[in-house]
Coordinates of C-alpha atoms in Angstrom, one line a residue:
M1 CA 0.0 0.0 0.0
S2 CA 1.3 3.5 -0.9
T3 CA 2.1 6.0 1.9
N4 CA 0.7 8.9 -0.1
P5 CA -2.5 10.0 1.6
L6 CA -4.3 10.6 -1.8
L7 CA -3.4 7.2 -3.1
Q8 CA -4.6 5.6 0.2
T9 CA -7.9 7.4 -0.2
I10 CA -8.2 6.3 -3.8
E11 CA -7.6 2.7 -2.8
A12 CA -10.1 2.8 0.1
L13 CA -12.8 4.3 -2.2
A14 CA -12.2 1.7 -4.9
K15 CA -12.4 -1.1 -2.3
E16 CA -15.6 0.2 -0.8
K17 CA -17.3 0.6 -4.2
G18 CA -16.0 -2.6 -5.6
I19 CA -14.2 -1.0 -8.5
E20 CA -10.6 -0.7 -9.7
P21 CA -8.3 2.2 -8.5
D22 CA -7.6 3.1 -12.1
V23 CA -11.3 4.0 -12.5
V24 CA -11.1 6.5 -9.6
I25 CA -7.8 8.0 -10.9
Q26 CA -9.4 8.4 -14.4
A27 CA -12.4 10.1 -12.8
M28 CA -10.2 12.5 -10.9
E29 CA -8.3 13.4 -14.1
E30 CA -11.5 14.1 -16.0
A31 CA -12.8 16.2 -13.0
V32 CA -9.7 18.4 -13.0
L33 CA -9.8 18.7 -16.7
T34 CA -13.5 19.8 -16.6
A35 CA -12.8 22.4 -13.9
S36 CA -9.7 23.7 -15.7
R37 CA -11.6 24.3 -18.9
K38 CA -14.2 26.4 -17.0
Y39 CA -11.5 28.4 -15.3
Y40 CA -9.0 29.2 -18.2
K41 CA -11.5 29.5 -21.1
T42 CA -8.6 29.9 -23.5
G43 CA -9.6 27.3 -26.1
E44 CA -6.3 25.4 -25.5
E45 CA -6.2 21.6 -25.6
L46 CA -5.8 20.7 -22.0
K47 CA -4.6 17.4 -20.6
A48 CA -4.6 16.1 -17.0
K49 CA -2.2 13.5 -15.8
F50 CA -2.0 11.8 -12.4
N51 CA 1.6 11.6 -11.0
L52 CA 2.0 8.3 -9.1
E53 CA 5.2 9.5 -7.5
N54 CA 3.9 12.6 -5.7
G55 CA 0.2 11.8 -5.8
Q56 CA -0.6 15.1 -7.6
I57 CA -2.7 15.7 -10.7
E58 CA -0.8 17.8 -13.2
L59 CA -2.3 19.9 -15.9
F60 CA -0.8 20.6 -19.3
A61 CA -1.7 22.6 -22.4
V62 CA -0.9 20.6 -25.5
K63 CA 0.4 22.4 -28.7
T64 CA 1.3 20.9 -32.1
I65 CA 4.5 22.0 -33.9
V66 CA 3.7 23.4 -37.4
D67 CA 5.6 25.3 -40.1
E68 CA 3.0 28.1 -40.2
V69 CA 0.9 28.9 -37.2
T70 CA -2.8 29.6 -37.8
D71 CA -4.2 29.1 -34.3
P72 CA -1.8 30.2 -31.5
A73 CA -3.9 28.5 -28.8
L74 CA -3.3 25.0 -30.4
E75 CA -0.2 25.4 -32.5
I76 CA 3.5 26.5 -32.2
S77 CA 6.0 27.2 -34.9
V78 CA 9.2 25.2 -35.4
A79 CA 11.3 28.2 -34.6
E80 CA 9.6 28.8 -31.2
A81 CA 10.0 25.1 -30.4
K82 CA 13.7 25.3 -31.1
E83 CA 14.0 28.4 -28.8
I84 CA 12.5 26.3 -26.0
Y85 CA 14.5 23.1 -26.6
G86 CA 17.6 24.5 -28.3
E87 CA 18.8 24.7 -31.9
D88 CA 20.2 21.2 -31.7
A89 CA 17.0 19.6 -30.6
E90 CA 15.2 17.3 -33.2
V91 CA 12.1 19.3 -33.6
E92 CA 9.8 18.5 -36.6
A93 CA 6.4 19.5 -37.7
G94 CA 3.7 17.3 -36.2
Y95 CA 5.3 16.8 -32.8
Q96 CA 3.4 17.9 -29.7
I97 CA 4.7 19.9 -26.8
E98 CA 3.1 19.9 -23.3
F99 CA 3.1 23.2 -21.4
P100 CA 2.5 22.9 -17.6
K101 CA -0.5 24.8 -16.2
R102 CA -1.3 25.8 -12.6
T103 CA -4.0 23.9 -10.8
D104 CA -3.9 25.7 -7.5
V105 CA -5.7 28.7 -8.9
L106 CA -8.9 26.8 -9.9
G107 CA -10.8 28.0 -6.9
R108 CA -13.8 26.7 -4.9
I109 CA -16.3 26.5 -7.7
A110 CA -13.9 24.5 -9.9
A111 CA -13.2 22.2 -7.0
Q112 CA -16.9 21.6 -6.4
T113 CA -17.4 20.8 -10.1
A114 CA -14.5 18.3 -9.9
K115 CA -16.1 16.7 -6.9
Q116 CA -19.4 16.2 -8.7
V117 CA -17.6 14.7 -11.7
I118 CA -15.7 12.3 -9.5
F119 CA -18.9 11.1 -7.8
Q120 CA -20.7 10.7 -11.1
K121 CA -17.9 8.7 -12.7
V122 CA -17.5 6.4 -9.7
R123 CA -21.2 5.8 -9.5
E124 CA -21.4 4.9 -13.2
A125 CA -18.4 2.5 -12.8
E126 CA -20.1 0.9 -9.8
R127 CA -23.3 0.4 -11.7
E128 CA -21.5 -1.2 -14.6
N129 CA -19.8 -3.6 -12.3
V130 CA -23.1 -4.5 -10.6
F131 CA -24.8 -5.1 -13.9
A132 CA -22.0 -7.2 -15.2
E133 CA -21.9 -9.3 -12.1
Y134 CA -25.6 -10.1 -11.7
N135 CA -26.4 -10.3 -15.4
Q136 CA -24.2 -13.5 -15.5
R137 CA -26.2 -14.9 -12.5
V138 CA -29.7 -14.8 -14.0
G139 CA -31.4 -18.1 -12.9
E140 CA -29.4 -18.4 -9.7
V141 CA -30.9 -18.5 -6.2
I142 CA -29.7 -15.8 -3.8
N143 CA -30.4 -14.9 -0.2
G144 CA -31.6 -11.5 0.8
V145 CA -33.2 -9.5 3.6
V146 CA -36.5 -7.6 3.3
K147 CA -35.6 -3.9 3.5
R148 CA -38.9 -2.0 2.8
F149 CA -42.1 -2.1 0.8
E150 CA -43.1 0.1 -2.2
Q151 CA -46.6 -0.2 -3.6
G152 CA -46.8 -3.9 -3.1
D153 CA -43.3 -4.6 -4.3
I154 CA -40.7 -5.8 -1.8
I155 CA -37.2 -4.2 -1.8
V156 CA -34.6 -6.8 -0.9
E157 CA -31.1 -6.1 0.2
V158 CA -28.7 -8.4 -1.6
G159 CA -25.2 -7.8 -0.4
R160 CA -24.3 -4.2 -1.2
V161 CA -27.1 -3.7 -3.7
E162 CA -30.9 -3.6 -3.7
A163 CA -33.2 -5.9 -5.7
V164 CA -36.9 -5.8 -6.2
L165 CA -39.4 -8.6 -5.8
P166 CA -42.5 -7.4 -7.8
R167 CA -46.0 -8.2 -6.7
K168 CA -46.6 -10.5 -9.6
E169 CA -43.5 -12.5 -8.7
Q170 CA -44.7 -13.1 -5.1
S171 CA -46.5 -16.3 -4.0
R172 CA -50.0 -15.6 -2.6
A173 CA -49.3 -18.1 0.2
E174 CA -46.4 -16.0 1.5
S175 CA -46.2 -12.8 3.5
Y176 CA -43.1 -11.1 4.8
A177 CA -42.1 -8.4 7.3
Q178 CA -39.3 -6.0 7.4
G179 CA -36.0 -7.8 8.3
D180 CA -37.2 -11.3 7.2
R181 CA -34.7 -13.4 5.2
L182 CA -35.8 -15.0 1.9
R183 CA -34.5 -16.9 -1.0
A184 CA -35.4 -16.0 -4.5
V185 CA -34.2 -16.6 -8.0
I186 CA -32.8 -13.8 -10.2
R187 CA -35.4 -13.4 -12.9
A188 CA -33.8 -10.5 -14.9
V189 CA -31.3 -7.7 -14.7
G190 CA -31.9 -4.4 -16.5
K191 CA -30.3 -1.0 -16.8
G192 CA -32.3 1.9 -15.4
A193 CA -31.9 5.6 -14.8
K194 CA -31.0 5.0 -11.2
G195 CA -28.7 2.1 -11.9
P196 CA -29.2 -1.7 -12.7
Q197 CA -32.5 -3.1 -11.5
I198 CA -32.3 -6.7 -10.3
V199 CA -35.7 -8.4 -10.5
L200 CA -36.3 -11.4 -8.2
S201 CA -39.0 -14.1 -8.4
R202 CA -40.6 -16.5 -5.9
T203 CA -43.0 -18.0 -8.5
D204 CA -40.6 -19.0 -11.3
P205 CA -40.1 -22.8 -11.8
A206 CA -36.4 -22.2 -11.8
L207 CA -36.6 -21.6 -8.1
L208 CA -38.1 -25.0 -7.6
I209 CA -35.3 -26.7 -9.7
K210 CA -32.6 -24.8 -7.8
L211 CA -34.0 -25.9 -4.5
F212 CA -34.0 -29.5 -5.6
E213 CA -30.4 -29.1 -6.7
Q214 CA -29.5 -27.8 -3.2
E215 CA -31.4 -30.5 -1.3
V216 CA -30.8 -33.6 -3.5
P217 CA -27.1 -34.6 -3.9
E218 CA -28.0 -36.9 -6.9
I219 CA -29.3 -33.9 -8.8
Y220 CA -26.3 -31.8 -7.9
D221 CA -23.8 -34.4 -9.1
G222 CA -25.8 -35.1 -12.3
T223 CA -27.0 -38.7 -11.5
V224 CA -30.6 -37.5 -11.5
M225 CA -31.7 -34.9 -14.0
V226 CA -34.7 -32.5 -13.7
R227 CA -36.3 -32.6 -17.2
G228 CA -39.1 -30.1 -16.4
A229 CA -41.0 -28.3 -13.7
V230 CA -44.3 -26.3 -13.7
R231 CA -45.9 -24.4 -10.9
E232 CA -49.0 -22.6 -9.7
A233 CA -47.2 -20.8 -6.9
G234 CA -48.7 -21.3 -3.5
D235 CA -50.9 -24.3 -4.5
R236 CA -49.2 -27.0 -6.5
A237 CA -46.2 -28.0 -8.6
K238 CA -45.1 -30.9 -10.7
V239 CA -41.5 -32.0 -11.4
A240 CA -40.3 -34.5 -13.9
V241 CA -37.1 -36.3 -13.1
Y242 CA -34.9 -38.8 -14.9
S243 CA -32.1 -41.1 -13.7
R244 CA -29.0 -41.7 -15.8
E245 CA -28.2 -44.9 -13.8
R246 CA -30.6 -47.8 -13.7
D247 CA -30.0 -48.6 -10.1
V248 CA -31.0 -45.1 -8.9
D249 CA -34.7 -44.4 -8.4
P250 CA -35.1 -40.7 -9.4
V251 CA -38.4 -40.2 -7.6
G252 CA -37.1 -41.9 -4.4
A253 CA -33.9 -39.8 -4.5
C254 CA -35.9 -36.6 -4.6
V255 CA -38.4 -37.7 -1.9
G256 CA -35.6 -38.8 0.5
M257 CA -35.9 -41.0 3.6
K258 CA -39.4 -40.5 5.0
G259 CA -39.8 -37.5 2.7
T260 CA -37.2 -35.4 4.4
R261 CA -35.7 -33.9 1.2
V262 CA -39.0 -32.9 -0.4
Q263 CA -40.4 -31.7 2.9
A264 CA -37.6 -29.2 3.3
I265 CA -38.5 -27.8 -0.1
I266 CA -42.2 -27.7 0.8
R267 CA -41.4 -25.7 3.9
E268 CA -39.3 -23.2 1.9
L269 CA -42.3 -22.7 -0.5
R270 CA -44.7 -22.3 2.4
G271 CA -46.6 -25.6 2.1
E272 CA -46.9 -25.8 -1.7
K273 CA -47.7 -29.3 -2.8
I274 CA -45.2 -31.0 -5.0
D275 CA -45.8 -34.0 -7.3
I276 CA -42.6 -35.8 -8.4
V277 CA -43.1 -37.9 -11.5
E278 CA -40.7 -40.0 -13.6
W279 CA -39.9 -38.7 -17.0
S280 CA -40.1 -41.0 -20.0
D281 CA -39.2 -40.6 -23.7
D282 CA -42.4 -42.6 -24.4
E283 CA -45.0 -39.7 -24.5
M284 CA -47.9 -41.9 -23.6
V285 CA -46.1 -43.3 -20.5
F286 CA -45.0 -39.8 -19.6
V287 CA -48.5 -38.4 -19.7
T288 CA -49.7 -41.3 -17.6
N289 CA -47.1 -40.5 -15.0
A290 CA -47.9 -36.8 -15.2
I291 CA -51.6 -37.4 -14.3
S292 CA -50.5 -38.9 -11.0
P293 CA -51.7 -39.4 -8.3
A294 CA -54.7 -40.5 -10.4
K295 CA -54.5 -44.0 -11.9
V296 CA -54.9 -44.1 -15.7
Q297 CA -56.8 -47.0 -17.4
R298 CA -55.6 -46.2 -21.0
V299 CA -54.2 -43.4 -23.1
T300 CA -54.9 -42.7 -26.8
I301 CA -53.3 -40.3 -29.1
M302 CA -56.1 -38.5 -30.9
D303 CA -54.2 -36.0 -33.0
Q304 CA -50.4 -36.3 -33.4
E305 CA -50.0 -33.1 -35.3
N306 CA -51.8 -30.9 -32.7
R307 CA -50.6 -33.0 -29.8
V308 CA -53.9 -34.1 -28.4
M309 CA -54.3 -37.1 -26.1
E310 CA -57.4 -38.8 -24.6
V311 CA -57.0 -40.2 -21.1
V312 CA -59.5 -42.6 -19.6
V313 CA -59.7 -43.2 -15.8
E314 CA -61.9 -45.0 -13.5
D315 CA -65.1 -43.2 -12.5
R316 CA -64.0 -42.7 -8.9
Q317 CA -60.6 -41.4 -10.1
L318 CA -62.0 -38.7 -12.4
S319 CA -62.2 -35.9 -9.9
L320 CA -58.7 -36.8 -8.6
A321 CA -57.3 -36.7 -12.2
I322 CA -58.9 -33.3 -13.0
G323 CA -57.9 -31.8 -9.6
K324 CA -59.2 -28.7 -7.9
K325 CA -60.5 -26.3 -10.6
G326 CA -58.7 -28.4 -13.2
Q327 CA -55.3 -27.8 -11.6
N328 CA -53.9 -31.4 -11.9
V329 CA -54.7 -31.9 -15.5
R330 CA -53.6 -28.3 -16.3
L331 CA -50.2 -28.8 -14.8
A332 CA -49.8 -32.2 -16.4
A333 CA -50.6 -30.7 -19.8
K334 CA -47.9 -27.9 -19.2
L335 CA -45.4 -30.5 -18.1
S336 CA -45.9 -32.9 -21.0
G337 CA -46.6 -30.4 -23.7
W338 CA -49.8 -32.3 -24.8
K339 CA -53.5 -31.3 -24.7
I340 CA -55.1 -33.8 -22.4
D341 CA -58.8 -34.7 -22.6
I342 CA -59.8 -36.7 -19.5
K343 CA -62.9 -39.0 -19.5
S344 CA -64.3 -41.5 -17.1
E345 CA -65.0 -45.1 -18.2
E346 CA -68.8 -44.4 -18.0
E347 CA -68.4 -41.4 -20.3
K348 CA -66.3 -43.3 -22.7
R349 CA -68.8 -46.2 -22.8
K350 CA -71.7 -43.9 -23.5
E351 CA -69.7 -42.2 -26.2
V352 CA -68.9 -45.5 -27.9
E353 CA -72.5 -46.6 -27.6
E354 CA -73.6 -43.4 -29.3
Q355 CA -71.1 -43.9 -32.1
F356 CA -72.3 -47.5 -32.7
G357 CA -75.9 -46.3 -32.6
T358 CA -75.2 -43.7 -35.2
L359 CA -73.3 -46.1 -37.4
A360 CA -76.2 -48.7 -37.1
A361 CA -78.8 -46.0 -38.0
D362 CA -76.7 -44.9 -41.0
A363 CA -76.3 -48.5 -42.2
L364 CA -80.0 -49.2 -41.8
A365 CA -81.0 -46.1 -43.7
E366 CA -78.6 -47.1 -46.5
T367 CA -80.0 -50.6 -46.6
E368 CA -83.6 -49.4 -46.8
G369 CA -82.7 -47.0 -49.5
A370 CA -81.1 -49.8 -51.6
Q371 CA -84.1 -52.1 -51.1
T372 CA -86.5 -49.3 -52.1
A373 CA -84.5 -48.7 -55.3
E374 CA -84.4 -52.4 -56.0
G375 CA -88.2 -52.7 -55.5
D376 CA -88.8 -49.9 -57.9
V377 CA -86.8 -51.8 -60.5
F378 CA -88.6 -55.0 -59.8
N379 CA -92.1 -53.3 -60.1
E380 CA -91.2 -51.7 -63.4
T381 CA -89.9 -55.0 -64.8
E382 CA -92.9 -56.9 -63.5
G383 CA -95.3 -54.4 -65.1
A384 CA -93.5 -54.7 -68.4
L385 CA -93.7 -58.5 -68.4
V386 CA -97.3 -58.7 -67.4
T387 CA -98.4 -56.2 -70.1
G388 CA -96.1 -57.7 -72.6
E389 CA -94.2 -54.4 -73.1
S390 CA -90.6 -53.4 -72.5
P391 CA -90.0 -50.4 -70.1
A392 CA -89.6 -48.2 -73.2
G393 CA -92.7 -49.6 -74.8
E394 CA -90.7 -51.3 -77.6
T395 CA -89.2 -54.6 -78.4
P396 CA -85.4 -55.0 -78.3
A397 CA -85.5 -54.6 -82.0
G398 CA -87.3 -51.4 -81.8
E399 CA -90.7 -52.7 -83.0
P400 CA -94.0 -52.2 -81.1
L401 CA -95.2 -55.1 -79.1
E402 CA -98.4 -56.8 -80.2
A403 CA -100.9 -58.6 -78.0
A404 CA -100.7 -62.4 -78.1
P405 CA -103.6 -64.1 -79.8
A406 CA -106.2 -65.3 -77.4
E407 CA -106.1 -68.8 -78.8
D408 CA -102.4 -69.1 -78.2
G409 CA -102.5 -70.3 -74.6
G410 CA -98.8 -71.3 -74.5
A411 CA -97.4 -67.8 -74.9
A412 CA -99.8 -66.3 -72.2
E413 CA -98.7 -69.0 -69.8
A414 CA -95.1 -68.3 -70.4
V415 CA -95.5 -64.6 -69.7
S416 CA -97.4 -65.4 -66.4
E417 CA -94.7 -67.8 -65.2
A418 CA -92.0 -65.1 -65.9
A419 CA -94.0 -62.5 -63.9
D420 CA -94.4 -64.9 -61.0
A421 CA -90.6 -65.6 -61.0
V422 CA -89.8 -61.9 -60.8
T423 CA -92.3 -61.2 -57.9
G424 CA -91.1 -64.3 -56.1
D425 CA -94.5 -66.1 -56.1
A426 CA -94.7 -69.8 -57.0
P427 CA -96.6 -70.4 -60.3
A428 CA -100.2 -71.6 -59.9
P429 CA -101.0 -75.1 -61.3
A430 CA -102.7 -74.9 -64.7
V431 CA -106.4 -76.0 -64.7
T432 CA -107.7 -77.8 -67.8
P433 CA -111.3 -78.7 -68.6
D434 CA -110.5 -82.3 -69.0
R435 CA -108.6 -82.8 -65.6
D436 CA -110.1 -83.0 -62.2
V437 CA -108.6 -81.1 -59.4
Q438 CA -107.5 -83.4 -56.7

């Protein structure tokens, strides 16, 4: 550590604000430069430089060597430069010369201006450091202390900075008082007019996942993986876990001996119910697990493109599968990514009966329509045969039909037999005058 008092002050300030000492030195140089411009007002190009040996800020007026001077405030001729440095000095056009300027004449107003500039630069550097630090920690769980309340939002003190827990990111089952400690996940970090704004959340599923990582060693070392988590903060949550090793039960590892691990998380979330289900790459099996604690009878994929599934459960399990105000099936749908239609066995049976009844009615109507059309054809044909005419009233050769002679009994009998065959009646026995009817 330096023995110079100014350097000691700079190092202490940098340590307190969490910034580098060079940032403070640069701020002081800019502050002296701003104050000097207001004091001298000569239009010269001024330059401030911090001397590490004596701990003083030195001020210079910079002039450029030229062959012909057009602006005396910024330029100096080669001849004048040689007068300063000697005739033997290597002085060429384009070189710059620094002329010392006094800083002890700046006065009180200039000093106040320098002080404001230093504070502003240090504050900006501190904000940039805070933003860079916490922007890389989005999704992490941090501990904080409730400092105050502002219009429903909770201001939390996190280390040396303040974070905000908005009303919409608070669980309705939780309430806090000033001075209470809480754990929350960093939801976002943004830049504001008053510095970086760190937004916390107690409702984000990431908080649940991070709590499981802290409580379950198998998740922390990667043996068990959390494949998804959904929450309705304050009421219920579902977590899908998967084991990379066959001998490790993922659900049992998360529950712990007599539920000790999951109970610690439930206490942290103020009594929020947590369903731990096993993840599966088989979508039908995964949906079956996601519906738990209800027992599923069968699962059917209704629409693969729109991701719609139909789940049938026992009649007494229907209310359990749906959950309070549809909460269980809603969380299962979010966790699996499928639209789930839950029905009881009785509802499914009635639906199938209605479908069969509709199909039977359609088949019967189709059959009756076919029979009616067939009967019309038969009647038309029968009438043609009885009258001895074709349906068009002509013979196949296109000649008009003539009535058979009365004395020709053989032709009339043939026509009668043909008509009976079409109508399905048996031909009546012929009665002749010379034969008795037995």
